[in-house]
mmCIF file of C-alpha atoms and ligand atoms in Angstrom:
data_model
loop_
_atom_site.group_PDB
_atom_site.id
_atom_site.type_symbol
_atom_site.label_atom_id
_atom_site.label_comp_id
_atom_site.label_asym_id
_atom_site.label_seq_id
_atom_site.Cartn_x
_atom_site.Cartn_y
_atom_site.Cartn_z
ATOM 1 C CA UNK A 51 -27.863 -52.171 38.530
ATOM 2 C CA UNK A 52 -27.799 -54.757 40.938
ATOM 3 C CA UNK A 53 -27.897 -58.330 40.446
ATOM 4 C CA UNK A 54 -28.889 -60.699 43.641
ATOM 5 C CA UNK A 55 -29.519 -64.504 43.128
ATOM 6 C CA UNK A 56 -31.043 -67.216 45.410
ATOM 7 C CA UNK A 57 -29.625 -70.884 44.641
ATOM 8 C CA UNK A 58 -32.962 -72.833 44.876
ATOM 9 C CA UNK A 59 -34.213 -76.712 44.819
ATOM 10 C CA UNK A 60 -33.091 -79.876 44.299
ATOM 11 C CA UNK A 61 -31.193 -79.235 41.074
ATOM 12 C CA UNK A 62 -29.108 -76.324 43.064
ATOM 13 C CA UNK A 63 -30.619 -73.616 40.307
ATOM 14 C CA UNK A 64 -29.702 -70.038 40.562
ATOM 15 C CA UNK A 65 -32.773 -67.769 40.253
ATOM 16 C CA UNK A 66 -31.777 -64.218 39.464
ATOM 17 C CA UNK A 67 -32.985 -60.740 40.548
ATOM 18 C CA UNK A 68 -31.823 -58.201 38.074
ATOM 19 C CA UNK A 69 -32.655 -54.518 39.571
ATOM 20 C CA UNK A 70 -32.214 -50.776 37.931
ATOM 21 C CA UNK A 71 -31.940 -49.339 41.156
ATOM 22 C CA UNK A 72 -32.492 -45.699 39.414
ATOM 23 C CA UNK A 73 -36.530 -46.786 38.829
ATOM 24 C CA UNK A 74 -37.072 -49.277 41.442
ATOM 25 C CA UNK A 75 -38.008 -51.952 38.942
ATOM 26 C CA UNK A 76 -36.859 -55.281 38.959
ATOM 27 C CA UNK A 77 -36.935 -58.567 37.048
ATOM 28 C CA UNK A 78 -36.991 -62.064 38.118
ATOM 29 C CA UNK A 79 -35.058 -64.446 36.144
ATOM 30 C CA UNK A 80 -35.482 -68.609 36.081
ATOM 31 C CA UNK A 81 -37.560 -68.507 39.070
ATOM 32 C CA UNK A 82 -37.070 -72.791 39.182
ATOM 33 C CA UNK A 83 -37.654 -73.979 43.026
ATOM 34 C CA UNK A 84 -38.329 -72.431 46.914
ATOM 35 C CA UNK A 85 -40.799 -69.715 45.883
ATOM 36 C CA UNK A 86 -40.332 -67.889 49.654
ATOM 37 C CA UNK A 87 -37.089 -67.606 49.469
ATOM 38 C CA UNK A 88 -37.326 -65.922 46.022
ATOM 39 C CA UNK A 89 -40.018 -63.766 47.156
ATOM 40 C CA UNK A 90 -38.006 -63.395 49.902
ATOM 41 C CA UNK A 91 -35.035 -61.988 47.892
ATOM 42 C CA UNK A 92 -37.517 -59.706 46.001
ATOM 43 C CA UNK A 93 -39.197 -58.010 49.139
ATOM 44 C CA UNK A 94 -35.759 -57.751 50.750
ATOM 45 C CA UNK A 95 -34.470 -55.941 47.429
ATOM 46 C CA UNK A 96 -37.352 -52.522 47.536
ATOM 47 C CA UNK A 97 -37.725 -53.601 44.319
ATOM 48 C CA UNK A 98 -40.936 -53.762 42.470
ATOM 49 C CA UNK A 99 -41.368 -56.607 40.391
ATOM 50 C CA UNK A 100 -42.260 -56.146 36.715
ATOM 51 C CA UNK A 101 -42.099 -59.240 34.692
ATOM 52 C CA UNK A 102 -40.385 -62.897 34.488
ATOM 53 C CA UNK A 103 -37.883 -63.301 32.098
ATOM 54 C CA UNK A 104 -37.380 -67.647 31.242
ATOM 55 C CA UNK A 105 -33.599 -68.972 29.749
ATOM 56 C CA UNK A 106 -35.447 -72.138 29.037
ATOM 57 C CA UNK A 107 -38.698 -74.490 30.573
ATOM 58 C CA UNK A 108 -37.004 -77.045 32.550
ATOM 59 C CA UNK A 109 -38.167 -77.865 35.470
ATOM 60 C CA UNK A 110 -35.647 -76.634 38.067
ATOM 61 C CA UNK A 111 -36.042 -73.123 36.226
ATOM 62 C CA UNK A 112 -39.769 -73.041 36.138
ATOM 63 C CA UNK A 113 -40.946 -74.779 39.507
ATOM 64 C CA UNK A 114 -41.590 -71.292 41.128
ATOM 65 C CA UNK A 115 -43.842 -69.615 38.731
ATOM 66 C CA UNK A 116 -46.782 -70.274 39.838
ATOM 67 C CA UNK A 117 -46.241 -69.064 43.530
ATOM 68 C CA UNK A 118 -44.429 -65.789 41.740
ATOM 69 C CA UNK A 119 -48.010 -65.024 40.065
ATOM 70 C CA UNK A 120 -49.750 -65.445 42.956
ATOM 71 C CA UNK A 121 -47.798 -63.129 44.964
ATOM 72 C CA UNK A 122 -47.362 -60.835 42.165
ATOM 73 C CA UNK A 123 -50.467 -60.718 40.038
ATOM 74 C CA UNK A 124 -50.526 -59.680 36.649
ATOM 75 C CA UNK A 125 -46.715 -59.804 36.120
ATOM 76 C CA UNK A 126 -46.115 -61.540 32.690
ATOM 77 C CA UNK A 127 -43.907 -64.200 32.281
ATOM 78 C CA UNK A 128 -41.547 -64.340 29.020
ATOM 79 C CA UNK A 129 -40.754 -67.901 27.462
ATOM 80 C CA UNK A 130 -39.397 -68.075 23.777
ATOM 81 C CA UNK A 131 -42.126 -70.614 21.819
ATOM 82 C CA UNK A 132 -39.596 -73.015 20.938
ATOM 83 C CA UNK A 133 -39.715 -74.419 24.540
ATOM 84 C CA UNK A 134 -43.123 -74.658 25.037
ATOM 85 C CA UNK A 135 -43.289 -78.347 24.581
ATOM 86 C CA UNK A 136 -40.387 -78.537 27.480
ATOM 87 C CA UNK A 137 -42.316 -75.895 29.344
ATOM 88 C CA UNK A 138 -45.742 -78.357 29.009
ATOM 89 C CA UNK A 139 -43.652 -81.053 29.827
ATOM 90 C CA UNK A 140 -42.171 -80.728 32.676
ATOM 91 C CA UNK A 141 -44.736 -82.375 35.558
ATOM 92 C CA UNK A 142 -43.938 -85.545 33.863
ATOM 93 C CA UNK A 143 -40.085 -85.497 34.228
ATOM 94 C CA UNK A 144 -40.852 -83.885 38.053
ATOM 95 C CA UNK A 145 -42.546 -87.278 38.614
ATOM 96 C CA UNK A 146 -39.748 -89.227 36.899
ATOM 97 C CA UNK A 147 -37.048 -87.136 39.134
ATOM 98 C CA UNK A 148 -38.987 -87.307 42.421
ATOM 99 C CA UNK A 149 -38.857 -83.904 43.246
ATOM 100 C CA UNK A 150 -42.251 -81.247 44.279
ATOM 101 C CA UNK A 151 -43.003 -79.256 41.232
ATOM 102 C CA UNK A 152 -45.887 -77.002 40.564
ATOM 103 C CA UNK A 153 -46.689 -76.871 36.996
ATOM 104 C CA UNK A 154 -47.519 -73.293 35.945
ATOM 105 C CA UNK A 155 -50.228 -72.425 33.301
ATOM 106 C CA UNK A 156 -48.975 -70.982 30.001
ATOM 107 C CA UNK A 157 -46.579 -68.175 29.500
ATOM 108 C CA UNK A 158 -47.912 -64.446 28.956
ATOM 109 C CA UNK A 159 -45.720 -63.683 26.433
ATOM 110 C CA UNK A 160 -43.161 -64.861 23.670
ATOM 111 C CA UNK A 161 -39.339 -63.995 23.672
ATOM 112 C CA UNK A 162 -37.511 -64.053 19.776
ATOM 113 C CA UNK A 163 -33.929 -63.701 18.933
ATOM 114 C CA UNK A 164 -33.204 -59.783 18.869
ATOM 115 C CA UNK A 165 -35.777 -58.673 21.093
ATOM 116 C CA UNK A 166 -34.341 -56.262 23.605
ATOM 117 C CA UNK A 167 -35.829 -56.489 26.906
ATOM 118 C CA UNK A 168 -36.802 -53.271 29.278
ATOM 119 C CA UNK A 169 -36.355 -53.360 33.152
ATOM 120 C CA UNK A 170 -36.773 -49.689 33.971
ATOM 121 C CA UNK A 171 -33.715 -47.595 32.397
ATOM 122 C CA UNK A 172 -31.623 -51.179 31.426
ATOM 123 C CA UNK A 173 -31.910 -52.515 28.743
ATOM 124 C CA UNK A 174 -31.020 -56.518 27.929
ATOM 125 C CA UNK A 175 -30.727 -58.305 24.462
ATOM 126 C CA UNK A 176 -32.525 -61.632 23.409
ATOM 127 C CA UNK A 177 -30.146 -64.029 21.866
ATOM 128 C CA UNK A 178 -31.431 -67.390 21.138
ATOM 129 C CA UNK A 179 -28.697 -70.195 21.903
ATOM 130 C CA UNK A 180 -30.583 -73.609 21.666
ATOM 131 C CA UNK A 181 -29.150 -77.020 21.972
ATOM 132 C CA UNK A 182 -29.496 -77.438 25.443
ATOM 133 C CA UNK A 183 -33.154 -77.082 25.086
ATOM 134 C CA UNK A 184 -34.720 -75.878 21.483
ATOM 135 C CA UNK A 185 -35.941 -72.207 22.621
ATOM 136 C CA UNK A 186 -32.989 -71.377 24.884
ATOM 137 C CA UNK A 187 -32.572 -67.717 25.012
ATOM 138 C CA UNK A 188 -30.044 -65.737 27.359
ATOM 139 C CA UNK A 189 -30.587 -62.188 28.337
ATOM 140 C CA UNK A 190 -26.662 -59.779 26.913
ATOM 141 C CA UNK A 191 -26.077 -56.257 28.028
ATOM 142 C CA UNK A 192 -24.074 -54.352 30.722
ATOM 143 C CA UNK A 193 -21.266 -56.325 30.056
ATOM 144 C CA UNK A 194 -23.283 -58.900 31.764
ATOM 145 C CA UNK A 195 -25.222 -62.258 30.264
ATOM 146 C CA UNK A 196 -27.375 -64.359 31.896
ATOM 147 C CA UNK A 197 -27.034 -67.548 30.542
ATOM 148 C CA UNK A 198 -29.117 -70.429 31.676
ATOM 149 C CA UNK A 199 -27.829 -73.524 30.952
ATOM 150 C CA UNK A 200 -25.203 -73.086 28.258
ATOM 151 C CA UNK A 201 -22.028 -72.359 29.514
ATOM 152 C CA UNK A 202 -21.558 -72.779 33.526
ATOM 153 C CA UNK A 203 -17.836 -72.306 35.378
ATOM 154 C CA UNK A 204 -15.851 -75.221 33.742
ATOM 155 C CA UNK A 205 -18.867 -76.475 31.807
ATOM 156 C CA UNK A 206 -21.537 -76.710 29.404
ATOM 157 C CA UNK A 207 -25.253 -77.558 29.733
ATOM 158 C CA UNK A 208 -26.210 -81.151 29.116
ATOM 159 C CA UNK A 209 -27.058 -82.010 26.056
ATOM 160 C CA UNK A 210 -28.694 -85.665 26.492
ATOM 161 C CA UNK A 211 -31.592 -84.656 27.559
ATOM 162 C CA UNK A 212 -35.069 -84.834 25.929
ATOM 163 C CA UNK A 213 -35.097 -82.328 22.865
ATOM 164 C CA UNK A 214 -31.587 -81.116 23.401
ATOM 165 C CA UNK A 215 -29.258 -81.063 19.860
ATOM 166 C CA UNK A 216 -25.470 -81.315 20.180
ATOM 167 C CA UNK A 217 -24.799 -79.809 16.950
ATOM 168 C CA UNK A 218 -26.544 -76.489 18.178
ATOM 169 C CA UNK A 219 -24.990 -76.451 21.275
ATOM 170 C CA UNK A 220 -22.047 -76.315 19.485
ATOM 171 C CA UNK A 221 -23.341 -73.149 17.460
ATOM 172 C CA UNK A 222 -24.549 -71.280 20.512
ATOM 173 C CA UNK A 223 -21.240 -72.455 22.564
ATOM 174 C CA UNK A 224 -18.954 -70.529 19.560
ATOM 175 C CA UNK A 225 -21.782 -67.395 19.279
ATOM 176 C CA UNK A 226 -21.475 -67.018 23.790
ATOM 177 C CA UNK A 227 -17.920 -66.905 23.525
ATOM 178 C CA UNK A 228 -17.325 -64.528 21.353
ATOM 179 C CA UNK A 229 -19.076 -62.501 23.608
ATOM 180 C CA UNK A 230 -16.218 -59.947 24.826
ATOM 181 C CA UNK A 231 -14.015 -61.697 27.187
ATOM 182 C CA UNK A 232 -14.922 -59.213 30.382
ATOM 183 C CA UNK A 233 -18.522 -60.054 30.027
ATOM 184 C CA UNK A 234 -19.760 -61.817 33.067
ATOM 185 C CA UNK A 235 -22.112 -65.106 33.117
ATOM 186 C CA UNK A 236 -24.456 -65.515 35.742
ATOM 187 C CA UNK A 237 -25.032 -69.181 35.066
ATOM 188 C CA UNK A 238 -27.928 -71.491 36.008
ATOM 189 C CA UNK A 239 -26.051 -73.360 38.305
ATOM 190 C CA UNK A 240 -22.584 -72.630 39.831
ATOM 191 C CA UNK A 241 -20.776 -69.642 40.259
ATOM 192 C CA UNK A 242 -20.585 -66.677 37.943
ATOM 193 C CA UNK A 243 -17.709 -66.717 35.916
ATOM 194 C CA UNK A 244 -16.394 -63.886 32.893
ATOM 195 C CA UNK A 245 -16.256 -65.644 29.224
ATOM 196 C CA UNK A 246 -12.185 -64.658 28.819
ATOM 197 C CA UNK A 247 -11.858 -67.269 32.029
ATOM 198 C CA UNK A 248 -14.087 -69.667 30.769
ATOM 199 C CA UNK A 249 -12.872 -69.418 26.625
ATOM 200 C CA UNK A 250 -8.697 -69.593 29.231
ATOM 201 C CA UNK A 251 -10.084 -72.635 31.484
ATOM 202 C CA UNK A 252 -13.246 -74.523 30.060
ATOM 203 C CA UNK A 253 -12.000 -78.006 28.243
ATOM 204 C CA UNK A 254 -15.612 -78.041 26.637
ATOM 205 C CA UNK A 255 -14.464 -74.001 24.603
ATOM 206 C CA UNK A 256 -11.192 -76.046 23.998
ATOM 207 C CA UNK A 257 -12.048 -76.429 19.818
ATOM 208 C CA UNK A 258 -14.109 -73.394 19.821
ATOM 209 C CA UNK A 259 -11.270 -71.418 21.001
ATOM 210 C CA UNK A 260 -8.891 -72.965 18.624
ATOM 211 C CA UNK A 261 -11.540 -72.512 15.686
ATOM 212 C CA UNK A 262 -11.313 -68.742 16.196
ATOM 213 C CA UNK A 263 -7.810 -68.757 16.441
ATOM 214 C CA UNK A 264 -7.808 -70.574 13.060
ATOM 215 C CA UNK A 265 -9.959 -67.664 11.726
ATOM 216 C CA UNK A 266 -8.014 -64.881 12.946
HETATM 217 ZN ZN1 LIG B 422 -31.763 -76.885 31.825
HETATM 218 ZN ZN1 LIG B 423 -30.924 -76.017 34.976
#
């Protein structure tokens, strides 16, 4: 497996290429800004391109989907339903932030908690961790996750912003780290991080940490 990432846009958002470099197949994850560099990334790779996997429908993880579709036709793009209102949204907060945005038409297909998603011979589970945004989903397995906007390197996602929830960020914050503590995040934005650093360093898993201390 082989995991390359372009940092793209205004908002500085990592877009993800996950390949199984046994079959040649490859994924594109949060494809948000700077389509030719991303398509860029994916030529460079050998890789053929087999579907778009979403963390969640803001903007700056979204912008490039459009161009992605065009180059690649046919390849289905993956959005859990819960953020389809943020995913229909979004051209009105890119004109609020000022910043080139492409809206793309609807999503091919619907991501739910527990679904375990192919590319080639790996293998990635669903798990839904909203707050941040109501359908937020991160993609677990080979003792990697990648996480969107939940937990970054000494942070959490915002949780201010139009139909984010505090008290489920809290939820999904406790269910990512107890994760095991090897597991590596490749966050939305920033640099990847394990979640054994993150529950060691990160003042926002200060009480989650000490709640599962409490419960040991
Ligand atoms: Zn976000
Ligand atoms: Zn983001």
């Amino acid at each position: 497996m082989r995991i390359l990432s372009r940092t793209v846009g205004a908002f500085q958002e990592n877009a993800y290429l996950v390949v199984d470099d046994e079959t040649g197949d490859a994924v594109i994850v949060d494809p948000g800004a700077d389509p030719d560099d991303i398509i860029a990334m994916i030529e460079s790779s050998g890789a053929t391109l087999r579907a778009v996997w979403i963390t969640h429908a803001h903007l700056d993880h979204i912008g490039a989907i459009s161009a992605i579709r065009r180059r690649y036709a046919g390849v289905p793009v993956h959005v859990h339903p819960l953020d389809r209102p943020v995913y229909d949204a979004q051209s009105l907060f890119a004109e609020s932030y000022q910043v080139p945005f492409e809206q793309p038409d609807a999503p091919d297909a619907d991501l739910a908690h527990g679904d375990v998603m192919r590319v080639g011979n790996l293998s990635f589970d669903v798990i839904h961790l909203p707050g941040h945004s109501p359908g937020h989903v991160v993609f677990h397995g080979h003792g990697i996750v990648l996480g969107g906007d939940v937990l970054f390197a000494g942070s959490i996602g915002r949780t201010d912003l139009p139909m984010a929830n505090p008290e489920h960020m809290q939820d999904s914050l406790r269910t990512i780290a107890a994760l095991p503590p090897e597991t590596v995040v490749y966050p939305g934005h920033g640099a990847a991080t394990t979640i054994g650093a993150e529950l060691n360093s990160n003042p926002f898993l200060n009480g989650i940490a000490n709640v599962k201390r409490n419960a040991d």
